[in-house]
Short mmCIF file of C-alpha atoms and ligand atoms in Angstrom, two decimals:
data_model
loop_
_atom_site.label_atom_id
_atom_site.label_comp_id
_atom_site.label_asym_id
_atom_site.label_seq_id
_atom_site.Cartn_x
_atom_site.Cartn_y
_atom_site.Cartn_z
CA MET A 27 -0.80 120.56 111.64
CA THR A 28 -1.32 117.44 113.72
CA PRO A 29 1.59 115.65 115.58
CA ASP A 30 0.77 112.65 113.57
CA SER A 31 1.35 114.29 110.17
CA ARG A 32 4.66 115.49 111.47
CA LEU A 33 5.64 111.98 112.18
CA GLN A 34 4.82 111.07 108.64
CA THR A 35 7.48 113.59 107.36
CA PRO A 36 10.24 111.49 105.77
CA ASP A 37 13.61 111.39 107.24
CA SER A 38 15.52 114.36 105.71
CA SER A 39 18.89 112.53 106.01
CA SER A 40 18.13 110.33 102.97
CA ASN A 41 18.06 113.23 100.61
CA SER A 42 18.21 116.89 101.72
CA GLN A 43 15.37 119.26 101.69
CA LEU A 44 15.16 122.48 99.95
CA PHE A 45 12.86 125.09 101.70
CA ILE A 46 11.75 128.10 99.60
CA VAL A 47 10.54 131.06 101.57
CA ASN A 48 9.64 134.68 101.19
CA CYS A 49 7.70 134.37 97.91
CA SER A 50 5.58 137.48 97.46
CA GLN A 51 3.08 135.27 95.50
CA LEU A 52 3.39 131.54 95.21
CA VAL A 53 1.27 130.81 92.25
CA THR A 54 0.46 127.01 92.72
CA LEU A 55 -2.34 126.35 90.30
CA ALA A 56 -3.49 123.73 92.71
CA GLY A 57 -6.89 122.37 91.77
CA PRO A 58 -8.66 119.38 90.14
CA PRO A 59 -6.24 116.90 88.44
CA ARG A 60 -7.45 117.86 84.83
CA PRO A 61 -7.08 120.97 82.54
CA ARG A 62 -8.98 123.95 83.54
CA VAL A 63 -11.90 125.48 81.69
CA GLY A 64 -14.09 128.54 81.71
CA ALA A 65 -13.93 130.55 85.01
CA GLU A 66 -11.48 128.00 86.43
CA MET A 67 -8.84 129.49 84.14
CA ARG A 68 -8.81 132.71 86.15
CA GLU A 69 -8.29 130.86 89.50
CA LEU A 70 -4.57 130.43 90.11
CA SER A 71 -4.54 129.43 93.72
CA VAL A 72 -2.10 132.14 94.87
CA VAL A 73 -0.41 131.87 98.26
CA GLU A 74 0.73 135.26 99.64
CA ASP A 75 3.95 135.02 101.43
CA GLY A 76 4.15 131.38 100.31
CA ALA A 77 6.57 128.72 101.17
CA MET A 78 7.48 125.29 99.49
CA LEU A 79 9.38 122.28 100.65
CA VAL A 80 11.23 120.17 98.10
CA ARG A 81 12.89 116.80 98.58
CA GLY A 82 14.47 114.33 96.17
CA GLY A 83 13.44 116.54 93.29
CA ARG A 84 9.85 116.43 94.18
CA ILE A 85 7.49 118.95 95.87
CA GLU A 86 6.64 117.80 99.47
CA ARG A 87 4.66 120.62 100.92
CA VAL A 88 3.19 123.88 99.61
CA GLY A 89 1.44 126.62 101.83
CA THR A 90 2.13 129.61 103.94
CA ARG A 91 5.45 129.69 105.73
CA ALA A 92 3.65 128.85 109.04
CA GLU A 93 2.04 125.79 107.47
CA VAL A 94 5.14 124.38 105.80
CA GLU A 95 7.76 125.15 108.52
CA PRO A 96 6.97 122.46 110.88
CA PHE A 97 8.05 119.86 108.24
CA VAL A 98 11.46 121.33 107.73
CA GLY A 99 14.18 118.96 109.01
CA ALA A 100 17.42 119.84 110.44
CA GLY A 101 19.97 120.54 107.74
CA ALA A 102 17.43 121.68 105.17
CA GLU A 103 18.79 124.20 102.63
CA VAL A 104 16.92 127.46 102.72
CA LEU A 105 16.22 129.37 99.44
CA ASP A 106 15.20 132.89 100.06
CA ALA A 107 12.98 134.03 97.11
CA GLY A 108 13.60 137.71 98.16
CA GLY A 109 9.93 138.59 97.85
CA ARG A 110 9.68 137.39 94.29
CA LEU A 111 6.97 135.77 92.32
CA VAL A 112 7.25 132.01 92.16
CA LEU A 113 5.53 129.96 89.46
CA PRO A 114 5.55 126.49 88.08
CA GLY A 115 7.94 126.27 84.97
CA PHE A 116 6.18 126.97 81.78
CA VAL A 117 5.22 124.03 79.71
CA ASP A 118 5.61 124.91 75.98
CA ALA A 119 3.24 122.43 74.19
CA HIS A 120 4.13 123.36 70.60
CA ALA A 121 7.68 123.86 69.37
CA HIS A 122 10.14 123.01 66.60
CA PRO A 123 13.45 123.44 68.52
CA VAL A 124 15.65 120.98 66.54
CA PHE A 125 16.92 122.36 63.22
CA ALA A 126 20.15 123.51 61.53
CA GLY A 127 20.98 126.96 60.49
CA ASN A 128 18.46 129.79 60.57
CA ARG A 129 16.36 132.01 58.33
CA ALA A 130 17.55 135.39 59.09
CA ASP A 131 17.90 136.03 55.23
CA GLU A 132 14.20 135.24 54.73
CA PHE A 133 13.37 137.45 57.77
CA GLU A 134 15.05 140.23 56.03
CA ARG A 135 13.21 139.64 52.79
CA ARG A 136 9.89 139.46 54.60
CA ALA A 137 10.84 142.85 56.32
CA ALA A 138 11.23 144.29 52.82
CA GLY A 139 7.72 143.03 51.70
CA ALA A 140 8.05 139.40 50.57
CA SER A 141 5.36 137.06 52.25
CA TYR A 142 5.94 133.84 54.06
CA GLU A 143 3.91 131.90 51.50
CA GLU A 144 5.68 133.54 48.47
CA ILE A 145 9.15 132.58 50.00
CA ALA A 146 7.79 129.02 50.67
CA ALA A 147 6.43 128.64 47.11
CA ARG A 148 9.95 129.48 45.79
CA GLY A 149 11.62 126.68 47.66
CA GLY A 150 12.43 128.71 50.81
CA GLY A 151 10.62 128.39 54.15
CA ILE A 152 10.34 124.90 55.73
CA ARG A 153 12.23 123.33 52.66
CA SER A 154 15.20 125.51 53.21
CA THR A 155 15.52 124.54 56.86
CA VAL A 156 15.09 120.89 55.64
CA ARG A 157 18.10 121.25 53.28
CA ARG A 158 20.29 122.53 56.15
CA THR A 159 18.95 119.93 58.67
CA ARG A 160 19.58 117.00 56.24
CA ALA A 161 23.20 118.20 55.87
CA ALA A 162 23.80 118.31 59.56
CA THR A 163 24.97 115.42 61.69
CA GLY A 164 23.10 114.33 64.79
CA ASP A 165 25.91 115.76 66.99
CA GLU A 166 25.58 119.14 65.22
CA LEU A 167 21.82 119.27 65.62
CA PHE A 168 22.21 118.21 69.27
CA ALA A 169 24.66 121.03 69.98
CA ALA A 170 22.50 123.65 68.16
CA ALA A 171 19.40 122.50 70.02
CA ARG A 172 21.23 122.44 73.45
CA ARG A 173 22.10 126.13 72.96
CA ARG A 174 18.44 126.88 72.17
CA GLY A 175 17.42 124.76 75.25
CA GLU A 176 19.14 127.28 77.35
CA TRP A 177 17.01 130.10 75.75
CA PHE A 178 13.97 128.18 76.89
CA LEU A 179 15.20 127.69 80.46
CA ARG A 180 16.28 131.40 80.74
CA THR A 181 12.80 132.47 79.99
CA GLY A 182 11.25 130.14 82.52
CA THR A 183 10.15 127.17 80.42
CA THR A 184 11.02 123.71 82.01
CA THR A 185 9.18 121.43 79.61
CA VAL A 186 9.02 121.78 75.85
CA GLU A 187 7.47 119.77 73.10
CA ALA A 188 9.89 118.96 70.23
CA LYS A 189 8.56 118.12 66.77
CA SER A 190 10.58 116.50 63.97
CA GLY A 191 9.66 117.68 60.45
CA TYR A 192 12.82 119.19 59.08
CA GLY A 193 14.24 115.81 57.96
CA LEU A 194 11.38 114.52 55.74
CA SER A 195 13.32 111.30 54.81
CA VAL A 196 13.25 108.08 56.83
CA GLU A 197 16.72 108.58 58.17
CA ASP A 198 16.54 112.27 58.68
CA GLU A 199 13.29 112.13 60.67
CA LEU A 200 14.76 109.42 62.83
CA LYS A 201 17.98 111.40 63.32
CA MET A 202 15.86 114.33 64.54
CA LEU A 203 13.90 112.28 66.93
CA ARG A 204 17.00 110.50 68.37
CA VAL A 205 18.36 114.08 68.96
CA VAL A 206 15.14 114.95 70.97
CA ARG A 207 15.72 111.65 72.97
CA ARG A 208 19.24 112.70 73.75
CA LEU A 209 18.28 116.26 74.70
CA ASP A 210 15.80 114.86 77.09
CA ALA A 211 18.22 112.52 78.74
CA ALA A 212 21.12 114.94 78.80
CA GLY A 213 19.72 118.24 80.30
CA ALA A 214 17.58 119.97 82.73
CA LEU A 215 14.90 120.85 80.22
CA ARG A 216 12.24 118.15 79.58
CA TYR A 217 11.34 117.25 76.08
CA VAL A 218 8.15 115.53 74.73
CA PRO A 219 8.77 114.22 71.27
CA THR A 220 6.29 114.48 68.37
CA PHE A 221 6.68 112.98 64.92
CA LEU A 222 5.95 115.57 62.18
CA GLY A 223 7.04 113.78 58.99
CA ALA A 224 4.01 115.42 57.27
CA HIS A 225 5.36 118.90 57.80
CA GLU A 226 5.95 119.60 54.15
CA VAL A 227 6.35 117.64 50.85
CA PRO A 228 10.15 117.60 50.36
CA ASP A 229 11.76 118.74 47.01
CA GLU A 230 12.33 115.33 45.56
CA TYR A 231 8.56 114.27 46.07
CA ARG A 232 7.01 117.44 44.70
CA ALA A 233 5.78 115.83 41.51
CA ARG A 234 4.68 112.61 43.28
CA ARG A 235 3.16 113.68 46.59
CA GLY A 236 1.19 110.43 46.92
CA GLU A 237 4.43 108.49 47.25
CA TYR A 238 5.68 110.79 49.95
CA ILE A 239 2.54 110.09 51.92
CA ALA A 240 3.00 106.37 51.38
CA LEU A 241 6.58 106.84 52.74
CA VAL A 242 5.33 108.50 55.82
CA VAL A 243 2.66 105.91 56.45
CA GLU A 244 4.51 102.73 55.40
CA GLU A 245 8.12 103.39 56.41
CA MET A 246 8.47 106.41 58.68
CA LEU A 247 5.66 105.71 61.17
CA PRO A 248 6.53 102.00 61.69
CA ARG A 249 10.23 102.89 62.25
CA VAL A 250 9.46 105.64 64.70
CA ALA A 251 6.99 103.55 66.61
CA ALA A 252 9.30 100.49 66.70
CA GLU A 253 12.12 102.66 68.19
CA GLY A 254 9.65 104.35 70.58
CA LEU A 255 10.80 107.72 69.36
CA ALA A 256 7.54 109.74 69.45
CA GLU A 257 4.53 110.00 71.75
CA PHE A 258 2.46 112.20 69.40
CA CYS A 259 2.08 112.49 65.67
CA ASP A 260 1.24 115.79 64.05
CA VAL A 261 0.42 116.90 60.45
CA PHE A 262 0.51 120.34 58.82
CA CYS A 263 -3.05 120.12 57.54
CA GLU A 264 -3.52 122.97 55.06
CA GLY A 265 -4.81 123.08 51.47
CA ARG A 266 -1.39 123.61 49.93
CA VAL A 267 0.41 121.17 52.24
CA PHE A 268 -1.55 118.08 53.31
CA ASN A 269 -5.16 118.31 52.75
CA VAL A 270 -7.85 116.83 55.06
CA GLU A 271 -7.91 113.44 53.41
CA GLU A 272 -4.13 113.08 53.32
CA SER A 273 -3.91 114.16 56.98
CA ARG A 274 -6.64 111.71 57.89
CA ARG A 275 -4.73 108.88 56.42
CA ILE A 276 -1.46 109.76 58.18
CA LEU A 277 -3.06 110.44 61.55
CA SER A 278 -5.16 107.30 61.45
CA ALA A 279 -1.95 105.20 60.76
CA ALA A 280 -0.14 107.02 63.68
CA ARG A 281 -3.12 106.17 66.01
CA ALA A 282 -2.83 102.54 64.94
CA HIS A 283 0.90 102.69 66.18
CA GLY A 284 -0.25 103.92 69.48
CA MET A 285 0.52 107.55 69.11
CA ALA A 286 -1.64 110.26 70.31
CA LEU A 287 -2.52 113.04 67.77
CA ARG A 288 -1.85 116.79 67.35
CA VAL A 289 -2.89 118.82 64.29
CA HIS A 290 -1.56 122.06 62.65
CA ALA A 291 -5.02 123.24 61.85
CA ASP A 292 -6.65 126.19 60.12
CA GLN A 293 -3.42 128.28 60.32
CA LEU A 294 -3.40 129.91 57.00
CA SER A 295 -6.98 129.19 55.85
CA LEU A 296 -10.16 127.44 56.96
CA SER A 297 -9.04 124.11 55.59
CA GLY A 298 -10.95 121.65 57.88
CA GLY A 299 -8.15 120.91 60.29
CA ALA A 300 -10.11 121.60 63.44
CA LEU A 301 -13.08 119.38 62.24
CA LEU A 302 -10.53 116.74 61.45
CA ALA A 303 -8.93 116.91 64.88
CA ALA A 304 -12.35 116.65 66.42
CA GLU A 305 -13.24 113.59 64.23
CA LEU A 306 -10.12 111.77 65.26
CA HIS A 307 -10.26 112.86 68.86
CA ALA A 308 -6.78 114.30 68.69
CA ALA A 309 -5.24 115.61 71.88
CA THR A 310 -4.75 119.07 70.48
CA ALA A 311 -5.74 121.27 67.46
CA ASP A 312 -3.05 123.97 67.01
CA HIS A 313 -2.96 127.49 65.49
CA LEU A 314 -6.76 127.83 64.66
CA GLU A 315 -6.46 131.46 63.27
CA HIS A 316 -9.21 130.70 60.66
CA THR A 317 -11.33 128.31 62.77
CA ASP A 318 -15.07 129.17 62.66
CA ALA A 319 -17.91 128.62 65.22
CA ALA A 320 -18.58 125.18 63.86
CA GLY A 321 -14.91 124.25 64.42
CA VAL A 322 -14.86 125.50 67.96
CA ALA A 323 -18.25 123.58 68.73
CA ALA A 324 -16.62 120.37 67.25
CA LEU A 325 -13.51 120.81 69.34
CA LYS A 326 -15.61 121.25 72.47
CA SER A 327 -17.70 118.11 71.82
CA ALA A 328 -14.82 115.89 71.03
CA GLY A 329 -12.73 117.21 74.12
CA VAL A 330 -9.79 118.53 72.04
CA GLN A 331 -7.64 121.10 73.46
CA PRO A 332 -6.81 124.17 71.38
CA VAL A 333 -3.20 125.31 71.29
CA LEU A 334 -2.99 128.83 70.31
CA LEU A 335 0.34 130.41 68.88
CA PRO A 336 0.13 134.17 68.84
CA GLY A 337 3.83 134.34 68.29
CA SER A 338 3.43 133.11 64.70
CA VAL A 339 0.58 135.61 64.02
CA TYR A 340 2.87 138.29 65.30
CA ALA A 341 6.06 137.28 63.59
CA LEU A 342 4.27 136.84 60.19
CA GLY A 343 2.87 140.41 60.51
CA SER A 344 -0.67 139.15 60.47
CA ARG A 345 -3.50 140.71 62.46
CA ARG A 346 -5.69 137.58 62.50
CA TYR A 347 -5.25 136.19 65.99
CA PRO A 348 -7.34 133.12 66.91
CA ALA A 349 -10.59 133.59 68.72
CA ALA A 350 -9.36 132.78 72.28
CA ARG A 351 -12.23 134.54 74.09
CA GLU A 352 -14.87 132.52 72.14
CA MET A 353 -12.95 129.26 72.83
CA ILE A 354 -12.63 129.97 76.58
CA ASP A 355 -16.32 131.01 76.74
CA ALA A 356 -17.28 127.83 74.94
CA GLY A 357 -15.48 125.71 77.75
CA LEU A 358 -12.33 124.64 75.81
CA ALA A 359 -9.20 123.85 77.97
CA LEU A 360 -7.11 126.33 76.11
CA VAL A 361 -3.32 126.18 75.72
CA LEU A 362 -0.71 128.74 74.77
CA ALA A 363 2.60 127.92 73.26
CA THR A 364 5.53 129.60 71.42
CA ASP A 365 5.49 127.55 68.13
CA PHE A 366 9.28 128.23 68.44
CA ASN A 367 10.71 127.62 64.88
CA PRO A 368 13.20 129.27 62.51
CA GLY A 369 10.47 130.58 60.29
CA SER A 370 7.13 131.77 61.38
CA SER A 371 7.77 132.13 65.16
CA PRO A 372 11.41 132.58 66.24
CA THR A 373 10.64 133.12 69.93
CA PRO A 374 11.31 130.75 72.91
CA SER A 375 9.64 133.22 75.32
CA MET A 376 6.32 132.17 76.96
CA THR A 377 6.31 135.64 78.63
CA MET A 378 6.13 137.18 75.13
CA ILE A 379 3.24 134.89 74.33
CA LEU A 380 1.53 135.94 77.49
CA SER A 381 1.82 139.60 76.44
CA LEU A 382 0.37 138.79 72.98
CA ALA A 383 -2.41 136.86 74.52
CA SER A 384 -3.45 139.77 76.75
CA THR A 385 -2.90 142.52 74.28
CA HIS A 386 -4.26 140.89 71.11
CA MET A 387 -6.56 137.92 72.26
CA ARG A 388 -8.28 139.53 75.28
CA MET A 389 -7.03 136.85 77.58
CA THR A 390 -6.45 138.05 81.24
CA PRO A 391 -3.08 137.42 82.67
CA ALA A 392 -4.43 134.63 84.87
CA GLU A 393 -6.03 132.84 81.87
CA GLY A 394 -2.72 133.14 80.03
CA ILE A 395 -0.65 131.44 82.91
CA THR A 396 -3.21 128.67 83.30
CA ALA A 397 -2.94 128.10 79.52
CA ALA A 398 0.84 128.15 79.59
CA THR A 399 1.18 125.71 82.65
CA VAL A 400 -1.44 123.35 83.91
CA ASN A 401 -3.48 123.15 80.66
CA ALA A 402 -0.28 122.77 78.52
CA ALA A 403 0.90 119.99 80.77
CA TYR A 404 -2.26 118.01 80.38
CA SER A 405 -2.15 118.46 76.57
CA LEU A 406 1.17 116.72 76.63
CA ARG A 407 0.03 114.00 79.07
CA ARG A 408 2.30 115.47 81.72
CA GLY A 409 -0.30 116.72 84.01
CA GLY A 410 0.54 114.33 86.78
CA GLU A 411 4.27 115.62 86.80
CA ALA A 412 4.25 119.35 85.66
CA GLY A 413 2.22 122.55 85.42
CA THR A 414 1.29 123.00 89.02
CA LEU A 415 3.08 123.33 92.31
CA GLU A 416 1.45 120.64 94.35
CA ALA A 417 2.77 117.84 96.62
CA GLY A 418 4.16 114.84 94.63
CA LYS A 419 4.92 116.71 91.38
CA ARG A 420 8.43 117.31 89.98
CA ALA A 421 9.99 120.48 91.53
CA ASP A 422 10.11 122.45 88.33
CA PHE A 423 9.60 126.07 89.41
CA VAL A 424 10.75 129.62 88.62
CA LEU A 425 11.57 132.76 90.59
CA HIS A 426 10.41 135.68 88.64
CA ASP A 427 11.89 139.11 89.25
CA CYS A 428 8.45 140.74 90.08
CA SER A 429 5.96 140.53 92.90
CA ASP A 430 2.55 140.17 91.11
CA TYR A 431 1.78 137.55 88.48
CA ARG A 432 0.02 140.14 86.23
CA GLU A 433 3.40 141.76 85.60
CA LEU A 434 4.70 138.86 83.55
CA ALA A 435 2.22 139.73 80.76
CA TYR A 436 2.23 143.48 81.40
CA PHE A 437 5.94 144.34 81.34
CA PHE A 438 6.91 142.80 78.02
CA GLY A 439 10.33 142.43 76.46
CA VAL A 440 11.65 141.92 80.06
CA GLU A 441 13.60 138.83 81.00
CA HIS A 442 11.56 138.14 84.24
CA ALA A 443 12.97 134.77 85.07
CA HIS A 444 15.55 135.23 87.95
CA ALA A 445 16.25 131.70 88.95
CA VAL A 446 14.95 128.48 87.38
CA TYR A 447 14.82 124.95 89.06
CA THR A 448 14.17 121.67 87.42
CA GLY A 449 13.78 118.56 89.66
CA GLY A 450 14.65 120.73 92.61
CA ARG A 451 18.03 121.72 91.06
CA GLU A 452 19.06 125.26 90.13
CA VAL A 453 19.73 125.36 86.44
CA PHE A 454 19.83 128.99 85.88
CA ARG A 455 20.38 132.12 87.87
CA ARG A 456 20.62 135.70 86.56
CA GLY A 457 23.75 137.43 87.18
CA GLY A 458 24.32 139.69 90.30
CA ALA A 459 24.38 143.37 90.64
CA PHE A 460 24.51 145.53 87.46
CA ALA A 461 28.00 146.97 88.00
CA ALA A 462 27.69 148.96 84.63
CA GLN A 463 25.21 151.45 86.09
CA ASP A 464 27.65 152.44 88.73
CA VAL A 465 30.46 152.76 86.34
CA ASP A 466 28.50 154.94 84.00
CA GLU A 467 27.72 157.33 86.89
CA ASN A 468 31.46 157.71 87.63
CA ASN A 469 32.61 158.15 84.06
CA ARG A 470 30.17 160.83 83.07
O1 LIG B 528 3.86 125.97 63.09
N1 LIG B 528 2.95 125.74 60.19
C1 LIG B 528 3.83 124.89 60.06
N2 LIG B 528 4.89 124.80 60.63
C2 LIG B 528 5.53 125.84 61.34
C3 LIG B 528 6.47 126.73 60.56
C4 LIG B 528 7.76 126.04 60.42
C5 LIG B 528 8.75 126.91 59.66
O2 LIG B 528 8.52 127.97 59.06
O3 LIG B 528 9.94 126.43 59.69
C6 LIG B 528 4.46 126.64 62.17
O4 LIG B 528 4.25 127.79 61.96
FE1 LIG B 529 4.27 124.58 64.45
#
């Protein structure tokens, strides 16, 4: 450390510093400013006995304690990580967190043998959540989503994508996206809004689906764009939902309104979604359980990021996980996400997703963490802000109650996150000592 660089340290009186010390592993994911591919996905840039300096909500310095300490001003607050693992907050790049009610009744029916597709064909599934969501006010949706936002934070997620798609009318889609905007402005969790008016054909348009597509293209998209309510547009591209031609029409119109594209592709069948995502140079193609080698090659040549969602495979009781290994080996900048929603994937937990990725998709824990942080951030155009712990980025980080990053994927069903920070501010801390254990001993 040269004396010159010390002089460049900003005056700490303007806004106080936070000095994080005693991290068993500080997993920085420092590296090139782009998503990571191939062997890069296994390089996490781990600092043993790491330290980090935060000021004004931003990361100022990262390194060993000896490297960082000279920059700590008088009056800095010290945060002792207690030998814990410190990671960037997870970035969940595919989620449906705004909806009313839940589908515990359908879950129970599926447990007794009914399939997701049978339930959907009888008017359940997405359409049942649409009925509940239409009946809810914006305030009610906001309150329900705020509660779920806490679930995300508690599991170490600090940025989440939020899709519309349970309104399916002009006013109800706008209502959902306005709720997403309020959520982002109001709380610690960051939201990235995606318009998904083409999530399903609503009940009143079942016999005239062409008119629904016209409504999406001619009324919803212009209104969403005029209010600046969505950065991305997504379509559920699937034979029985929106076919390739219909999806192409909607996504091309969204692009003309300046939105970037994401596609629910090849989830339930090989329906051409991945090829369409490649043709349109979408930011992401998501799900991909049925994508074949030609689809993987097309994603690679078009630079589309695959977003894999093993939580929905697991929760639907399927065994057909997407071909993560082949995608990584082909050089794709793979992303993992929860697909949190009330039907096919009711989990907000990225650590659950890391477990599934290692046990069912042969991804190493390091590849999983890269896919859930830096690669996810770039897929949402947040790579300059989130996904790594590097100087200049927002101080979104998590202290996990373990000492080795591999434990996040290995011990599953454990709530690893001990303390969560967004913009340098503590937003969650797990309660103190477990008094109940001692009480049990005495009462035995
Ligand atoms: O990503 N595939 C379509 N949409 C969701 C399911 C939403 C729901 O069941 O409510 C998904 O799996
Ligand atoms: Fe989804």
